[in-house]
Short mmCIF file of C-alpha atoms in Angstrom, two decimals:
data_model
loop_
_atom_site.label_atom_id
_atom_site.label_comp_id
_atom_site.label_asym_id
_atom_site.label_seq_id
_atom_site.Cartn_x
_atom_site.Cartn_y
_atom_site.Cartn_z
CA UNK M 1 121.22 201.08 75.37
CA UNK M 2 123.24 204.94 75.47
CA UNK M 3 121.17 207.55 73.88
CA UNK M 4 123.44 207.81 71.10
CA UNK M 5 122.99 204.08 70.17
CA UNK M 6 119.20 204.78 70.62
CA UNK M 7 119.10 207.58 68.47
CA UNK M 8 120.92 205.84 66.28
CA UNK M 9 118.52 202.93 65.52
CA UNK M 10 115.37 205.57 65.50
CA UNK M 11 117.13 206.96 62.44
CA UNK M 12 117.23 203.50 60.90
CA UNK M 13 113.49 203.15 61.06
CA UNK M 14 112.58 206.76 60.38
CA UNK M 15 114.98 206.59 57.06
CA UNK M 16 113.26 202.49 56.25
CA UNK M 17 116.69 200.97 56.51
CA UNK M 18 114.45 198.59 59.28
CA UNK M 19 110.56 198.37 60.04
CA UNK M 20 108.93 196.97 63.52
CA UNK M 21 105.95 195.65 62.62
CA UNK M 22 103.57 193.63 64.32
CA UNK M 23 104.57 189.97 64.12
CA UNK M 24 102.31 188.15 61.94
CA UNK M 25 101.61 184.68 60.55
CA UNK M 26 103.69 185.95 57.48
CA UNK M 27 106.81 186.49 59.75
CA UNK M 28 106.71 182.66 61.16
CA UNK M 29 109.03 181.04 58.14
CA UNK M 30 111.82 184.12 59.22
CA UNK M 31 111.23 183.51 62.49
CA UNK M 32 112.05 179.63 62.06
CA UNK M 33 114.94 180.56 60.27
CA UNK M 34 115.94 182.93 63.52
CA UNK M 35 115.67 180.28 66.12
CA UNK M 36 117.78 177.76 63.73
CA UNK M 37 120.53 179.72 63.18
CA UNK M 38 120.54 180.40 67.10
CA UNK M 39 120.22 176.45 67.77
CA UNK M 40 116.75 176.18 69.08
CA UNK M 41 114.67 173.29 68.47
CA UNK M 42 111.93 175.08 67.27
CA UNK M 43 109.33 173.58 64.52
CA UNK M 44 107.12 175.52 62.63
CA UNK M 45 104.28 174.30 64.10
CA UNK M 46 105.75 175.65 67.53
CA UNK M 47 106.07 178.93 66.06
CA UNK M 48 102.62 178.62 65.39
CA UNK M 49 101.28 177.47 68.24
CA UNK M 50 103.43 180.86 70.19
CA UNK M 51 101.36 183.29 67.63
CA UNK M 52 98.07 181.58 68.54
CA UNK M 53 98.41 182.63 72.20
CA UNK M 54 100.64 185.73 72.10
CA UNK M 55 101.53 188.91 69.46
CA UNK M 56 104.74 190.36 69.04
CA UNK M 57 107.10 192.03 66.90
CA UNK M 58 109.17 191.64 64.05
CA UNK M 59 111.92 193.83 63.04
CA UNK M 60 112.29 193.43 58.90
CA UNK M 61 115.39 194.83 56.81
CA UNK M 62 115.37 194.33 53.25
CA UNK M 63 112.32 192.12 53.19
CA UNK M 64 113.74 189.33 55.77
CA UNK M 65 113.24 188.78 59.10
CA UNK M 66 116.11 190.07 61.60
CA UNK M 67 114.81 189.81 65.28
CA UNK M 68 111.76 189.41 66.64
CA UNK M 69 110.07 189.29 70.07
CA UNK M 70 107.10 187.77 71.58
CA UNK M 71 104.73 188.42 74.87
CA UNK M 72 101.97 186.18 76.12
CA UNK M 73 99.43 188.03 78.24
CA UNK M 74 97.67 186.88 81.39
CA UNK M 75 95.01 189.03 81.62
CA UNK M 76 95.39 192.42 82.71
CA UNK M 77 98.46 192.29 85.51
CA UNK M 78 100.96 189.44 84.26
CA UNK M 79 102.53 188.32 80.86
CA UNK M 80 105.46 186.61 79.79
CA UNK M 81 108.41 187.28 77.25
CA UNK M 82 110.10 184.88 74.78
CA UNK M 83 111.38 184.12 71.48
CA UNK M 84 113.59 187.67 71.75
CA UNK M 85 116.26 186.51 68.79
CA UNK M 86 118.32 189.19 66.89
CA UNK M 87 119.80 188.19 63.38
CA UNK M 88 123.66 187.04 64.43
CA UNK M 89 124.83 189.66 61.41
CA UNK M 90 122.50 192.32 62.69
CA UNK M 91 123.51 192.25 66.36
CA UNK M 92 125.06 194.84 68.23
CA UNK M 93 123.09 197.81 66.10
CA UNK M 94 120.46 198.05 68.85
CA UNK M 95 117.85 196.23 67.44
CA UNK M 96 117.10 194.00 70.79
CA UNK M 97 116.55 196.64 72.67
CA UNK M 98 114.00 198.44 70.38
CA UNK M 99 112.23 195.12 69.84
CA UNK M 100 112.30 194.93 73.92
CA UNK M 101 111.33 198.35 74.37
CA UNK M 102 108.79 197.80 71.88
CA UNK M 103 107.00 195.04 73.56
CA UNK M 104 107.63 196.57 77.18
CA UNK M 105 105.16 199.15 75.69
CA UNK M 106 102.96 196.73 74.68
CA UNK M 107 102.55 195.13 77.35
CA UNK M 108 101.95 198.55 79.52
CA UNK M 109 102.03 197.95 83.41
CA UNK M 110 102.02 194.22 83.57
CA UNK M 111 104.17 191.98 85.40
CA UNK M 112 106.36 190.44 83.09
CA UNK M 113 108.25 187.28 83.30
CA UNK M 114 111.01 185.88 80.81
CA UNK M 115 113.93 182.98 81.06
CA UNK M 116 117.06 184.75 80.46
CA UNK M 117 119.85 183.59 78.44
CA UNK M 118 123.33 184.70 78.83
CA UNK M 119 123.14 186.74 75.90
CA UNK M 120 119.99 188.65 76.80
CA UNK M 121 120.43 189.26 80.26
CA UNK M 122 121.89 192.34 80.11
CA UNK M 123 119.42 193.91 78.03
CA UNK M 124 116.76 192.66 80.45
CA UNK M 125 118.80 194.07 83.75
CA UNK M 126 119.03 197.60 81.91
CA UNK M 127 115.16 197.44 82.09
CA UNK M 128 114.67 196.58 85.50
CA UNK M 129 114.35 193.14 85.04
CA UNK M 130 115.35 191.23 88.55
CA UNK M 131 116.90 187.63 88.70
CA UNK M 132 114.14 185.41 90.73
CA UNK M 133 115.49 181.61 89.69
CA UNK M 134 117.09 179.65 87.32
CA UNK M 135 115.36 177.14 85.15
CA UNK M 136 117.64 173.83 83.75
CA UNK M 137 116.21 171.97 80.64
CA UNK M 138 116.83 168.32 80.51
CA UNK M 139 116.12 166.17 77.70
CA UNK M 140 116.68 162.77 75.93
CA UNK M 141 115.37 159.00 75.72
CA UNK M 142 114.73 157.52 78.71
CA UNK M 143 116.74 154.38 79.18
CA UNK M 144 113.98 152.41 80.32
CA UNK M 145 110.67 151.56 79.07
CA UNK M 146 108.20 153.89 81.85
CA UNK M 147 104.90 152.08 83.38
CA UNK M 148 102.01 154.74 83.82
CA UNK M 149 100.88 154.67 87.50
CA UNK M 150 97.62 153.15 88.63
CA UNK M 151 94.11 155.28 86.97
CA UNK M 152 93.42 155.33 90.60
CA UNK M 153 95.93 158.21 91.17
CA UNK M 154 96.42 159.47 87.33
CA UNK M 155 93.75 159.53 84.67
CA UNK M 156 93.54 160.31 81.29
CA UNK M 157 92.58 164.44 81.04
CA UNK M 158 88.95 165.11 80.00
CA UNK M 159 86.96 168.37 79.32
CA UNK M 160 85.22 168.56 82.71
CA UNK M 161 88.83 168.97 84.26
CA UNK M 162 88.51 172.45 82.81
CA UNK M 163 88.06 174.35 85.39
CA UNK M 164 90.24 171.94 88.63
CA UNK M 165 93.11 172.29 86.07
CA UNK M 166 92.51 175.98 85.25
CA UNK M 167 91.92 176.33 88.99
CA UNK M 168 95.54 174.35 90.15
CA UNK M 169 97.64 176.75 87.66
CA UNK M 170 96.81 179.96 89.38
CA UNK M 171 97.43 178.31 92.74
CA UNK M 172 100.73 177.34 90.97
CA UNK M 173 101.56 180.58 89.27
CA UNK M 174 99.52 183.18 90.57
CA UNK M 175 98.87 183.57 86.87
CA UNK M 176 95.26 183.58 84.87
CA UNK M 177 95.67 181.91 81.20
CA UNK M 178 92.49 180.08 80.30
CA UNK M 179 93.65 180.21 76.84
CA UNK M 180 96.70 178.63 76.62
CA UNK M 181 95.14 175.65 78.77
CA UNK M 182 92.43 175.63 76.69
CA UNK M 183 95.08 175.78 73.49
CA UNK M 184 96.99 172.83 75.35
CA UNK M 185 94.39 170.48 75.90
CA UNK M 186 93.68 170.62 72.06
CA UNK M 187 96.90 169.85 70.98
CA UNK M 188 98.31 167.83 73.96
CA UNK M 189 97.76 164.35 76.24
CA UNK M 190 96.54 165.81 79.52
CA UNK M 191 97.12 163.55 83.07
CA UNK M 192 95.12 164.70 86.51
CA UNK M 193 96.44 162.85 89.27
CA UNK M 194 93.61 162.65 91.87
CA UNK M 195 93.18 162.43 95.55
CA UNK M 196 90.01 161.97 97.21
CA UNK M 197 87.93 162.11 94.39
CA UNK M 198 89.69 165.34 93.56
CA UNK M 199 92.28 167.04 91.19
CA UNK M 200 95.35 167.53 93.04
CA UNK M 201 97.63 167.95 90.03
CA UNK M 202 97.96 167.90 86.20
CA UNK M 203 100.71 167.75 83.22
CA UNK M 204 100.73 168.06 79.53
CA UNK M 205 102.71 166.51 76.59
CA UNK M 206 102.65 167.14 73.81
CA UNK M 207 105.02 167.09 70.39
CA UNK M 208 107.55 169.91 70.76
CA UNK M 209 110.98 170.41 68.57
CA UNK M 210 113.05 167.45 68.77
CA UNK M 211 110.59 164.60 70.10
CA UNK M 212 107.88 165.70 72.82
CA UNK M 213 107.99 167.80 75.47
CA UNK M 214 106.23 167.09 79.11
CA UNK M 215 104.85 170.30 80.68
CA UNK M 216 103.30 172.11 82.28
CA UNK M 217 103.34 169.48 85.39
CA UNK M 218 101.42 171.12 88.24
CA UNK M 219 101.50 169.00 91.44
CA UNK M 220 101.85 169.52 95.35
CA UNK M 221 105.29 167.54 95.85
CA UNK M 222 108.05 165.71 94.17
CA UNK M 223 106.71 162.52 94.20
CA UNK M 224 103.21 163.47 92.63
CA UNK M 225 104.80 165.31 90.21
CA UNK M 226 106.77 162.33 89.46
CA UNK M 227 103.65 160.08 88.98
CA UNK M 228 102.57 162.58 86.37
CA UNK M 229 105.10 162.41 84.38
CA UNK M 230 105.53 158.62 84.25
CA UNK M 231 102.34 158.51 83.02
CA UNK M 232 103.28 161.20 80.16
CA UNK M 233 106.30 158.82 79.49
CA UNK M 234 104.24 155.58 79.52
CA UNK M 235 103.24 156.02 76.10
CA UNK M 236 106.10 157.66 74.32
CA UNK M 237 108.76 154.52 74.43
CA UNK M 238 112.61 155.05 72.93
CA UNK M 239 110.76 158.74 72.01
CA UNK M 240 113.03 162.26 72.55
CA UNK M 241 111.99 164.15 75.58
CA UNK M 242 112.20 167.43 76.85
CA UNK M 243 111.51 169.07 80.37
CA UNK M 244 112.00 172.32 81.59
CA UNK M 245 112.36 172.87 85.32
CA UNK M 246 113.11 175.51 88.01
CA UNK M 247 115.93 174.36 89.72
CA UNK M 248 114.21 175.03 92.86
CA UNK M 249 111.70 171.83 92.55
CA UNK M 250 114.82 169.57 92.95
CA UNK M 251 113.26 167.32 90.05
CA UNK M 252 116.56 167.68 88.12
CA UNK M 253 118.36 164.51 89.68
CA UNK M 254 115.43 162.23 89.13
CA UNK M 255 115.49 162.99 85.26
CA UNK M 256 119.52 162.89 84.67
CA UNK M 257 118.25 158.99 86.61
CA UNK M 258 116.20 158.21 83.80
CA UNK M 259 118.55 159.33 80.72
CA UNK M 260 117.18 163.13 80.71
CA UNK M 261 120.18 165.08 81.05
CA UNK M 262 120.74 168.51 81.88
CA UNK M 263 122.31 170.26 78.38
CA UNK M 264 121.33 173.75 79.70
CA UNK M 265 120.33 176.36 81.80
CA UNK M 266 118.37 179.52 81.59
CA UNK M 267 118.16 183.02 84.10
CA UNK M 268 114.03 183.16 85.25
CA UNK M 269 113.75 187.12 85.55
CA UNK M 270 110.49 189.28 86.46
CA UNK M 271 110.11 192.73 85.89
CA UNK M 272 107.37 194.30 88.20
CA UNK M 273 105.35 192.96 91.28
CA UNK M 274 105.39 189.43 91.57
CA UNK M 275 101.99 187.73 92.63
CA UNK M 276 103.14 184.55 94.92
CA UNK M 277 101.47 181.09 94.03
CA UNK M 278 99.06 180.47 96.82
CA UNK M 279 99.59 176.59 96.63
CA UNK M 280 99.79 174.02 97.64
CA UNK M 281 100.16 173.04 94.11
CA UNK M 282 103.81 173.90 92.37
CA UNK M 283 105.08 174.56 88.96
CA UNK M 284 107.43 171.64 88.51
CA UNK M 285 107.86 172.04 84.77
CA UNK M 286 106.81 174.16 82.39
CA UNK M 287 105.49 174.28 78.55
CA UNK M 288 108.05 175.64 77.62
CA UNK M 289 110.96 178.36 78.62
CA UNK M 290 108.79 181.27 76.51
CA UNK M 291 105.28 181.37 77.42
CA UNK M 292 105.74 178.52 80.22
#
């Protein structure tokens, strides 16, 4: 944003015209109402669920709701960025970029990843914000009725997998985020597949907008990663699905195979030192394209 178009929305808050204000559980009903009007799947409850492991802002004009942004932190060096909506009548004033400059601040030196979408990307290049991959979200019911693999190689997730599962993520991400694993496992059906007694990979599903939505899925290949998620779908039937995944993991053919098509795609973009997954364990889809 130009200095003049800066200036231009500090005078708006100085005069009251618009507040940013910390996002609280009294801005989820205008956020809802955001993400609708944008298209997004979003429940409340998923609202809800974003507030319970993040903080944010909310931009207010005449007592509603007209943007708002959220962050998610992983401890002290990485975070992600999400649910950045602007108001359709109130864009173009400037308001994104306080809200992003806003949380930016917030979030002081961290590393901070988002998924982009056409709109946004812009506002996130002007920041320094680099493209690192591209993200595709499928979705749909799967033609055909899916039979969980054998509990041999995936089990039903219990609290002792705590710490393997805790453990796989930050080979997977490079990322620390006990609490939104922990938040996870209490609101989602958690799969380990197992090799030699041990964890080698684990996914979540849970109920999610339109239907349910399968992720994260940590694994070490495609095929593993596969065997999770047939076991997510075992259960579900003619059910709605969603799953988000990098392009990169080359899972997107096997999905548009069994009825999840590919309806969009979104920009993955860091800002600040990235902090590569040691492995062998991969992100092959995530929880969702905000806090992933």
């Amino acid at each position: 944003m130009s200095g003049t178009a800066n200036a231009m929305v500090e005078n708006r808050v100085q005069r009251g015209e618009v507040k940013l204000v910390p996002f609280t559980r009294a801005h989820l009903p205008g956020g809802l109402e955001l993400s609708q009007e944008m298209g997004w799947p979003y429940r409340l409850e998923d609202w809800e669920v974003a507030l319970d492991l993040g903080e944010g802002f909310a931009l207010e004009s005449g007592g509603n709701v007209i943007g708002t942004a959220m962050w998610w932190p992983y401890g002290q060096t990485h975070a992600s960025a999400g649910m950045i909506i602007v108001a359709k009548a109130a864009q173009g004033r400037g308001h994104g970029a306080l809200l992003m400059d806003a949380l930016l601040a917030a979030a002081q030196s961290r590393t901070i990843t988002l998924n982009s979408t056409d709109e946004g990307f812009a506002l996130y290049e002007r920041r320094g914000f680099v493209t690192v991959g591209t993200i595709q979200q499928h979705q749909g019911v799967p033609t055909q009725q899916h039979q969980a693999p054998p509990s041999s190689l995936v089990r039903t997730m219990t609290p002792s997998d705590a710490e393997a599962v805790a453990g796989l993520d930050r080979e997977a991400t490079g990322w620390t985020r006990p609490q939104t694993l922990r938040k996870l496992a209490q609101i989602a059906k958690g799969h380990v597949l197992q090799r030699g007694g041990a964890p080698r990979g684990y996914a979540f599903c849970r109920l999610f907008g339109r239907g349910h939505v399968i992720g994260p899925v940590v694994a070490e290949n495609l095929d593993d990663a596969r065997a999770l998620i047939e076991a997510a779908l075992a259960p579900l039937g003619s059910t709605f699905v969603r799953i988000d995944t990098a392009a990169s993991t080359h899972l997107g053919p096997w999905l548009e195979s069994i009825g999840l098509a590919q309806v969009g795609e979104a920009t993955t973009m860091v800002l600040g030192p990235q902090t590569p997954a040691t492995g062998p364990a991969r992100m092959f889809a995530l929880a969702n394209q905000s806090f992933n």
